[in-house]
């Protein structure tokens, strides 16, 4: 049986107190929210903090509100509450679909949006016991000096948070607070292409929440995810598409994000050139081709990357069909 290591649990009731505790304990401390990812990782000895600073008693992180042009989603909101919220389901269907497809129902009650955003990257050579990893000589991300996937000195463990692709296509910004003040970061700046730590969060900084622009009524967005067991598993591939066309089927906005590939979610580039074109089968084929280009799965997850790669165009087509004008 895997056991938790010893640690001290501190439970501040305000963001200011949490920041003070993080500053006081420095690299000995880690943040814990729902604990649904961190606790298994502690059992696998992937981290060994002396202190866990819990965010679960901080009510100010659990707020969610419609601010008119944007929505505020607090980092401490549970995935269950967000996924089941009828208003959010109407406004951000791709996001609630993704949140409702994370882990299992019990996890979603405990798990938070902030924890999902800051989820550690995953790899078949990393999410293993200490004994397993040691037998292989460890790896670059933890205790070793080489990468078994890329062969070199770069970790390409997969960003596996299902909330990221929909938040990217909706144009969300991550709001953080730390020793250097408050920051508002677009999602593509929040994530960095380094599997060892794939966010730009600084030491002692925490995520307060997300500000997501309220979409026009003509925006359509959808999310799709590949996993072994639909009831519980992490993504092997996940994707969100947002498409807005006017009443003459002319494309006004198009955004695609694909993840569970490498360390950073892939925001499909070069889609702007399709703005102003009329939506039809020919344009759909061009968009699929473009999305396929940068979406290359690696051997970082325990499944055949060729299969994941073959599913990229299938997913894009399904999602575009779901979002296309009638
Ligand atoms: C069986 C199983 C299946 C899973 N399936 C999925 C899945 O399908 N998709 C998926 O995306 N995830 C999955 N997960 C992972 C996890 O349940 C979710 O990602 C969850 O949203 C994590 O949130 P949490 O609040 O529990 O985070 P925690 O485990 O508490 O924390 C995760 C990380 O985020 C950091 N953190 C938490 N909150 C903040 C904050 N506000 N600011 C800065 N850092 C913070 C923590 O320090 C830690 O590093 C699964 C987990 C399990 C055990
Ligand atoms: S991608 Fe390479 S370095 Fe990163 S966790 Fe996997 S094996 Fe380790």
mmCIF file of C-alpha atoms in Angstrom, residues 50-260:
data_model
loop_
_atom_site.group_PDB
_atom_site.id
_atom_site.type_symbol
_atom_site.label_atom_id
_atom_site.label_comp_id
_atom_site.label_asym_id
_atom_site.label_seq_id
_atom_site.Cartn_x
_atom_site.Cartn_y
_atom_site.Cartn_z
ATOM 1 C CA UNK A 50 7.096 19.752 4.695
ATOM 2 C CA UNK A 51 4.041 22.013 4.697
ATOM 3 C CA UNK A 52 0.809 21.992 2.706
ATOM 4 C CA UNK A 53 -1.061 25.293 2.550
ATOM 5 C CA UNK A 54 -4.696 24.384 2.001
ATOM 6 C CA UNK A 55 -6.977 26.737 0.064
ATOM 7 C CA UNK A 56 -10.140 24.901 1.039
ATOM 8 C CA UNK A 57 -11.190 27.301 3.846
ATOM 9 C CA UNK A 58 -10.778 30.446 1.717
ATOM 10 C CA UNK A 59 -14.307 31.470 0.749
ATOM 11 C CA UNK A 60 -13.148 34.434 -1.367
ATOM 12 C CA UNK A 61 -11.702 31.925 -3.878
ATOM 13 C CA UNK A 62 -15.045 30.150 -4.264
ATOM 14 C CA UNK A 63 -16.998 32.939 -5.951
ATOM 15 C CA UNK A 64 -18.493 32.806 -9.426
ATOM 16 C CA UNK A 65 -20.312 35.733 -11.009
ATOM 17 C CA UNK A 66 -21.578 37.187 -14.248
ATOM 18 C CA UNK A 67 -19.886 40.582 -14.655
ATOM 19 C CA UNK A 68 -21.611 41.424 -17.928
ATOM 20 C CA UNK A 69 -18.830 41.420 -20.515
ATOM 21 C CA UNK A 70 -16.950 38.750 -18.584
ATOM 22 C CA UNK A 71 -17.527 35.956 -16.093
ATOM 23 C CA UNK A 72 -15.443 35.523 -12.967
ATOM 24 C CA UNK A 73 -14.725 31.918 -12.023
ATOM 25 C CA UNK A 74 -12.883 31.606 -8.677
ATOM 26 C CA UNK A 75 -10.007 29.153 -8.427
ATOM 27 C CA UNK A 76 -11.632 27.463 -5.436
ATOM 28 C CA UNK A 77 -14.925 26.639 -7.202
ATOM 29 C CA UNK A 78 -15.441 22.886 -7.384
ATOM 30 C CA UNK A 79 -15.541 21.216 -10.794
ATOM 31 C CA UNK A 80 -18.887 19.704 -9.845
ATOM 32 C CA UNK A 81 -20.504 23.063 -9.029
ATOM 33 C CA UNK A 82 -19.239 24.656 -12.234
ATOM 34 C CA UNK A 83 -20.087 21.718 -14.494
ATOM 35 C CA UNK A 84 -23.634 21.459 -13.084
ATOM 36 C CA UNK A 85 -24.416 25.185 -13.180
ATOM 37 C CA UNK A 86 -27.289 25.671 -15.642
ATOM 38 C CA UNK A 87 -26.325 29.251 -16.590
ATOM 39 C CA UNK A 88 -22.706 28.308 -17.250
ATOM 40 C CA UNK A 89 -23.872 25.358 -19.337
ATOM 41 C CA UNK A 90 -25.754 27.809 -21.561
ATOM 42 C CA UNK A 91 -22.972 30.384 -21.855
ATOM 43 C CA UNK A 92 -19.873 28.136 -21.885
ATOM 44 C CA UNK A 93 -21.026 24.674 -23.026
ATOM 45 C CA UNK A 94 -17.528 23.573 -24.089
ATOM 46 C CA UNK A 95 -16.162 24.413 -20.633
ATOM 47 C CA UNK A 96 -18.905 22.710 -18.613
ATOM 48 C CA UNK A 97 -18.670 19.659 -20.896
ATOM 49 C CA UNK A 98 -14.907 19.480 -20.213
ATOM 50 C CA UNK A 99 -15.256 20.022 -16.455
ATOM 51 C CA UNK A 100 -17.954 17.343 -16.256
ATOM 52 C CA UNK A 101 -15.613 14.889 -17.994
ATOM 53 C CA UNK A 102 -12.735 15.263 -15.524
ATOM 54 C CA UNK A 103 -11.947 12.226 -13.367
ATOM 55 C CA UNK A 104 -15.018 10.694 -11.625
ATOM 56 C CA UNK A 105 -18.019 12.257 -9.839
ATOM 57 C CA UNK A 106 -16.432 12.012 -6.368
ATOM 58 C CA UNK A 107 -13.227 13.644 -7.537
ATOM 59 C CA UNK A 108 -15.191 16.506 -9.108
ATOM 60 C CA UNK A 109 -16.839 17.344 -5.789
ATOM 61 C CA UNK A 110 -13.410 17.804 -4.165
ATOM 62 C CA UNK A 111 -11.429 19.054 -7.187
ATOM 63 C CA UNK A 112 -11.170 22.747 -7.994
ATOM 64 C CA UNK A 113 -10.787 24.835 -11.126
ATOM 65 C CA UNK A 114 -7.478 26.277 -9.846
ATOM 66 C CA UNK A 115 -6.127 22.791 -9.161
ATOM 67 C CA UNK A 116 -7.086 21.698 -12.653
ATOM 68 C CA UNK A 117 -5.414 24.701 -14.220
ATOM 69 C CA UNK A 118 -2.203 24.002 -12.262
ATOM 70 C CA UNK A 119 -2.313 20.225 -12.702
ATOM 71 C CA UNK A 120 1.147 18.702 -12.901
ATOM 72 C CA UNK A 121 2.068 17.354 -16.360
ATOM 73 C CA UNK A 122 1.766 13.606 -16.847
ATOM 74 C CA UNK A 123 3.979 10.928 -18.361
ATOM 75 C CA UNK A 124 4.059 7.152 -18.387
ATOM 76 C CA UNK A 125 7.619 7.293 -17.010
ATOM 77 C CA UNK A 126 6.712 9.733 -14.226
ATOM 78 C CA UNK A 127 3.292 8.857 -12.771
ATOM 79 C CA UNK A 128 4.680 5.723 -11.199
ATOM 80 C CA UNK A 129 5.889 4.633 -7.777
ATOM 81 C CA UNK A 130 9.357 5.535 -6.542
ATOM 82 C CA UNK A 131 10.333 1.830 -6.895
ATOM 83 C CA UNK A 132 9.205 1.728 -10.556
ATOM 84 C CA UNK A 133 10.966 4.974 -11.452
ATOM 85 C CA UNK A 134 14.145 3.993 -9.656
ATOM 86 C CA UNK A 135 14.308 0.698 -11.568
ATOM 87 C CA UNK A 136 14.486 2.753 -14.766
ATOM 88 C CA UNK A 137 17.104 5.180 -13.417
ATOM 89 C CA UNK A 138 14.486 7.912 -12.909
ATOM 90 C CA UNK A 139 14.067 10.674 -15.536
ATOM 91 C CA UNK A 140 14.721 14.355 -16.085
ATOM 92 C CA UNK A 141 11.462 15.545 -14.509
ATOM 93 C CA UNK A 142 12.308 13.940 -11.178
ATOM 94 C CA UNK A 143 15.635 12.686 -9.832
ATOM 95 C CA UNK A 144 17.166 11.647 -13.195
ATOM 96 C CA UNK A 145 19.116 13.235 -16.026
ATOM 97 C CA UNK A 146 17.545 11.980 -19.232
ATOM 98 C CA UNK A 147 14.159 11.910 -20.899
ATOM 99 C CA UNK A 148 12.889 8.475 -21.950
ATOM 100 C CA UNK A 149 10.453 10.076 -24.394
ATOM 101 C CA UNK A 150 12.456 12.751 -26.184
ATOM 102 C CA UNK A 151 15.882 11.251 -25.424
ATOM 103 C CA UNK A 152 17.469 14.551 -24.506
ATOM 104 C CA UNK A 153 17.418 17.246 -21.901
ATOM 105 C CA UNK A 154 13.881 18.448 -22.408
ATOM 106 C CA UNK A 155 10.835 17.147 -20.573
ATOM 107 C CA UNK A 156 7.779 16.781 -22.791
ATOM 108 C CA UNK A 157 5.341 15.335 -20.244
ATOM 109 C CA UNK A 158 1.747 16.003 -21.296
ATOM 110 C CA UNK A 159 -0.425 18.891 -20.160
ATOM 111 C CA UNK A 160 -3.480 16.847 -19.149
ATOM 112 C CA UNK A 161 -5.885 19.412 -17.711
ATOM 113 C CA UNK A 162 -9.197 19.222 -19.522
ATOM 114 C CA UNK A 163 -10.188 22.777 -18.611
ATOM 115 C CA UNK A 164 -7.335 24.298 -20.643
ATOM 116 C CA UNK A 165 -8.547 23.813 -24.260
ATOM 117 C CA UNK A 166 -12.025 25.344 -23.690
ATOM 118 C CA UNK A 167 -10.623 28.183 -21.592
ATOM 119 C CA UNK A 168 -8.158 28.929 -24.397
ATOM 120 C CA UNK A 169 -10.791 29.078 -27.136
ATOM 121 C CA UNK A 170 -13.076 31.254 -24.989
ATOM 122 C CA UNK A 171 -10.159 33.693 -24.521
ATOM 123 C CA UNK A 172 -9.904 33.379 -20.718
ATOM 124 C CA UNK A 173 -7.319 35.202 -18.635
ATOM 125 C CA UNK A 174 -5.780 33.727 -15.492
ATOM 126 C CA UNK A 175 -5.590 36.092 -12.524
ATOM 127 C CA UNK A 176 -2.779 35.428 -10.070
ATOM 128 C CA UNK A 177 -1.457 37.034 -6.895
ATOM 129 C CA UNK A 178 2.033 36.606 -5.495
ATOM 130 C CA UNK A 179 5.009 38.353 -3.956
ATOM 131 C CA UNK A 180 5.314 40.514 -7.089
ATOM 132 C CA UNK A 181 1.688 41.572 -7.125
ATOM 133 C CA UNK A 182 -1.354 40.743 -9.217
ATOM 134 C CA UNK A 183 -1.121 39.487 -12.803
ATOM 135 C CA UNK A 184 -3.703 38.854 -15.522
ATOM 136 C CA UNK A 185 -2.344 36.365 -18.050
ATOM 137 C CA UNK A 186 -3.873 35.108 -21.292
ATOM 138 C CA UNK A 187 -3.886 31.302 -21.282
ATOM 139 C CA UNK A 188 -1.134 31.092 -23.922
ATOM 140 C CA UNK A 189 1.165 33.052 -21.613
ATOM 141 C CA UNK A 190 0.184 31.103 -18.504
ATOM 142 C CA UNK A 191 1.509 27.820 -19.949
ATOM 143 C CA UNK A 192 5.139 27.323 -20.963
ATOM 144 C CA UNK A 193 6.613 24.466 -23.047
ATOM 145 C CA UNK A 194 8.450 22.786 -20.175
ATOM 146 C CA UNK A 195 7.092 19.510 -18.796
ATOM 147 C CA UNK A 196 8.974 19.894 -15.525
ATOM 148 C CA UNK A 197 6.775 22.860 -14.618
ATOM 149 C CA UNK A 198 4.481 24.018 -17.374
ATOM 150 C CA UNK A 199 3.051 27.197 -15.853
ATOM 151 C CA UNK A 200 4.708 30.565 -15.385
ATOM 152 C CA UNK A 201 3.578 30.737 -11.738
ATOM 153 C CA UNK A 202 6.353 32.110 -9.574
ATOM 154 C CA UNK A 203 7.322 30.830 -6.129
ATOM 155 C CA UNK A 204 4.669 31.814 -3.599
ATOM 156 C CA UNK A 205 2.156 32.913 -6.268
ATOM 157 C CA UNK A 206 -1.336 31.467 -6.487
ATOM 158 C CA UNK A 207 -4.190 31.482 -8.969
ATOM 159 C CA UNK A 208 -7.137 33.579 -7.798
ATOM 160 C CA UNK A 209 -9.457 32.706 -10.661
ATOM 161 C CA UNK A 210 -10.297 33.223 -14.310
ATOM 162 C CA UNK A 211 -11.929 36.032 -16.202
ATOM 163 C CA UNK A 212 -13.703 34.671 -19.267
ATOM 164 C CA UNK A 213 -15.236 36.983 -21.920
ATOM 165 C CA UNK A 214 -18.962 36.394 -22.351
ATOM 166 C CA UNK A 215 -19.416 35.064 -25.899
ATOM 167 C CA UNK A 216 -21.868 36.555 -28.430
ATOM 168 C CA UNK A 217 -25.041 34.610 -29.006
ATOM 169 C CA UNK A 218 -23.702 33.569 -32.450
ATOM 170 C CA UNK A 219 -20.629 31.860 -30.964
ATOM 171 C CA UNK A 220 -20.692 28.088 -30.866
ATOM 172 C CA UNK A 221 -18.113 26.028 -29.003
ATOM 173 C CA UNK A 222 -17.639 22.354 -28.215
ATOM 174 C CA UNK A 223 -15.222 20.017 -26.424
ATOM 175 C CA UNK A 224 -14.240 16.427 -27.044
ATOM 176 C CA UNK A 225 -11.952 14.070 -25.172
ATOM 177 C CA UNK A 226 -10.369 10.692 -25.752
ATOM 178 C CA UNK A 227 -9.835 8.460 -22.740
ATOM 179 C CA UNK A 228 -9.744 4.776 -21.964
ATOM 180 C CA UNK A 229 -12.729 4.683 -19.580
ATOM 181 C CA UNK A 230 -15.261 7.488 -19.955
ATOM 182 C CA UNK A 231 -16.144 7.153 -16.272
ATOM 183 C CA UNK A 232 -12.828 8.308 -14.822
ATOM 184 C CA UNK A 233 -9.669 8.540 -16.903
ATOM 185 C CA UNK A 234 -7.243 11.320 -17.775
ATOM 186 C CA UNK A 235 -7.302 12.518 -21.403
ATOM 187 C CA UNK A 236 -5.239 10.818 -24.118
ATOM 188 C CA UNK A 237 -6.262 13.705 -26.362
ATOM 189 C CA UNK A 238 -8.594 16.627 -25.719
ATOM 190 C CA UNK A 239 -9.765 19.426 -27.936
ATOM 191 C CA UNK A 240 -12.000 22.487 -27.995
ATOM 192 C CA UNK A 241 -13.283 24.403 -31.001
ATOM 193 C CA UNK A 242 -14.977 27.805 -31.121
ATOM 194 C CA UNK A 243 -16.612 29.027 -34.320
ATOM 195 C CA UNK A 244 -18.627 32.166 -34.931
ATOM 196 C CA UNK A 245 -20.292 32.797 -38.288
ATOM 197 C CA UNK A 246 -22.660 35.595 -39.264
ATOM 198 C CA UNK A 247 -26.096 34.954 -40.772
ATOM 199 C CA UNK A 248 -24.491 34.595 -44.226
ATOM 200 C CA UNK A 249 -22.164 31.826 -42.911
ATOM 201 C CA UNK A 250 -19.147 34.145 -43.051
ATOM 202 C CA UNK A 251 -16.547 33.215 -40.423
ATOM 203 C CA UNK A 252 -16.074 35.937 -37.778
ATOM 204 C CA UNK A 253 -14.087 34.004 -35.194
ATOM 205 C CA UNK A 254 -12.368 30.611 -35.178
ATOM 206 C CA UNK A 255 -10.205 29.072 -32.481
ATOM 207 C CA UNK A 256 -8.970 25.528 -31.849
ATOM 208 C CA UNK A 257 -6.928 24.198 -28.917
ATOM 209 C CA UNK A 258 -5.608 20.654 -28.659
ATOM 210 C CA UNK A 259 -3.955 19.172 -25.593
ATOM 211 C CA UNK A 260 -2.654 16.002 -23.873
#
